[in-house]
CSV table of C-alpha atoms in Angstrom, one decimal:
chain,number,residue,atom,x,y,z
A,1,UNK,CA,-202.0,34.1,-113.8
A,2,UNK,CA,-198.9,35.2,-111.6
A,3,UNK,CA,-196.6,35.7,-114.8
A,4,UNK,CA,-197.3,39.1,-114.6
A,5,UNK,CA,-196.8,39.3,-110.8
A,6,UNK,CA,-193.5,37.1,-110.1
A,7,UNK,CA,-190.1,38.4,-111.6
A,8,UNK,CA,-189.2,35.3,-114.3
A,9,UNK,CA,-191.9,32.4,-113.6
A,10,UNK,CA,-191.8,30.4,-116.0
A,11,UNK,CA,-193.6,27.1,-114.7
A,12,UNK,CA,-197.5,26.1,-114.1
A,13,UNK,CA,-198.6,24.7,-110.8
A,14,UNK,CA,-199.0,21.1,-111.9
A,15,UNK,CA,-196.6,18.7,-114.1
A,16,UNK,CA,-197.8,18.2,-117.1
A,17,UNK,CA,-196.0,14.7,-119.2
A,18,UNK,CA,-193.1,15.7,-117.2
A,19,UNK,CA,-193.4,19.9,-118.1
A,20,UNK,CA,-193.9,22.6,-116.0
A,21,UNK,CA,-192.7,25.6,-118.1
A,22,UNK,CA,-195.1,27.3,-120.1
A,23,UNK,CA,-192.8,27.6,-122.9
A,24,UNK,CA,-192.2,23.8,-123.7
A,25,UNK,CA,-195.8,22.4,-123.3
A,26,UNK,CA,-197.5,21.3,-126.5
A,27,UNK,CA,-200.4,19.5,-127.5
A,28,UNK,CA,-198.5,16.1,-127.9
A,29,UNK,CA,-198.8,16.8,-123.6
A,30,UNK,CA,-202.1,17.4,-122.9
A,31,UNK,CA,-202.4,14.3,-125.2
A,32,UNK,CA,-200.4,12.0,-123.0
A,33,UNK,CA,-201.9,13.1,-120.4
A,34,UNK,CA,-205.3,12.4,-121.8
A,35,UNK,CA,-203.8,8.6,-122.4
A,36,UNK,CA,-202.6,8.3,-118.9
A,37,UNK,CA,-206.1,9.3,-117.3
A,38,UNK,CA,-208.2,7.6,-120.4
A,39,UNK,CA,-210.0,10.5,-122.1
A,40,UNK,CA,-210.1,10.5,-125.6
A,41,UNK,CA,-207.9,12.7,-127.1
A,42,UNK,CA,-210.3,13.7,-129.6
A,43,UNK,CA,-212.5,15.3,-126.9
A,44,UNK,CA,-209.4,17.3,-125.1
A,45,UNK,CA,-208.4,18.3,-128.5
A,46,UNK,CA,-211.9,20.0,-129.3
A,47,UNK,CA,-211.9,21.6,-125.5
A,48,UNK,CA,-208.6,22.9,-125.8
A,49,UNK,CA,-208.9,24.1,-129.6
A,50,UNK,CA,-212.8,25.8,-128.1
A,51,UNK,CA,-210.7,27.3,-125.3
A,52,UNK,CA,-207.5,28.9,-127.2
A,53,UNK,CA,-210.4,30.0,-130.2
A,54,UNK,CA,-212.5,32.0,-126.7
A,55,UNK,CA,-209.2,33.0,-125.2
A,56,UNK,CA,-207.7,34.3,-128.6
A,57,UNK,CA,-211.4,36.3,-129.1
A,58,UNK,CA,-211.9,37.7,-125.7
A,59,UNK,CA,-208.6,38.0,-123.4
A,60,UNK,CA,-207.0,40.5,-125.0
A,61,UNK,CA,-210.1,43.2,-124.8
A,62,UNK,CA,-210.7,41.7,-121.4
A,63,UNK,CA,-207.1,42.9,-120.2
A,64,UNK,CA,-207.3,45.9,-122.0
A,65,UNK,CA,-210.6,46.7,-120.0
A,66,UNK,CA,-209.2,45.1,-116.5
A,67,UNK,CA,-208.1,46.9,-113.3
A,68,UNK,CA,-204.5,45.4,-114.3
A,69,UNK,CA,-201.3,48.3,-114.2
A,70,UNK,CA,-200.0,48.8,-117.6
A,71,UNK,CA,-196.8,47.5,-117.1
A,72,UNK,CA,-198.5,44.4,-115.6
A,73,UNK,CA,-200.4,43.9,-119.7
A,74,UNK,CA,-197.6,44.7,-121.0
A,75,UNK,CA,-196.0,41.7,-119.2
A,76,UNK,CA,-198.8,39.4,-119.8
A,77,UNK,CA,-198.8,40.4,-123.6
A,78,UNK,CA,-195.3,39.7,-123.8
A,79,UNK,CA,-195.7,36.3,-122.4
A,80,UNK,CA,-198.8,35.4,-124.7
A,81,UNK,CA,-196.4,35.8,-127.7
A,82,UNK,CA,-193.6,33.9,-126.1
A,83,UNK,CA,-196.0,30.8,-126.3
A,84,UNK,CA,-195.5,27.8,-128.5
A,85,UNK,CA,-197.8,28.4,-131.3
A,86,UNK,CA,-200.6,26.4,-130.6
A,87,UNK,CA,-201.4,28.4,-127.4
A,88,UNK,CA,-200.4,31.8,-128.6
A,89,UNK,CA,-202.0,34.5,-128.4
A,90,UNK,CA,-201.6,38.0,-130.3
A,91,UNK,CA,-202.0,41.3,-129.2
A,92,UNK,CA,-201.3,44.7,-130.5
């Protein structure tokens, strides 16, 4: 994750259905995407609902445990509740 690391990034590494900022990608993308590459989209669907249900349990006592400068968590937090709701992620 460089979000906290690079002043303003906005975008992930690949193209997703024609995306690359974190802030517009929904699930309607990861569901063309499983189209375009023939995966059934009920079987990303159930990874990506098991991942955001582990990520929602464990990151935010994992970064509250990690190495990371405050101000870095801070940022990181920040951009977890910037999300589009399906891929949020609250923190206190």
């Amino acid at each position: 994750m460089t979000k906290a690391y690079i002043d303003d990034e906005q975008d992930i590494s690949l193209n997703l259905n024609g995306h690359k900022n974190w802030y517009r990608i929904e699930q309607d993308d990861f569901r063309a995407w499983a189209n375009a590459i023939g995966i059934p989209w009920a079987s990303v669907r159930i990874a990506l609902n098991d991942t955001m249900q582990r990520a929602r349990e464990h990151w935010p006592r994992l970064l509250a445990n990690s190495p990371m400068l405050p101000e870095h968590q801070a940022l990181l937090k920040t951009h977890w509740r910037q999300l589009p709701p399906e891929w949020r992620i609250d923190t206190p």
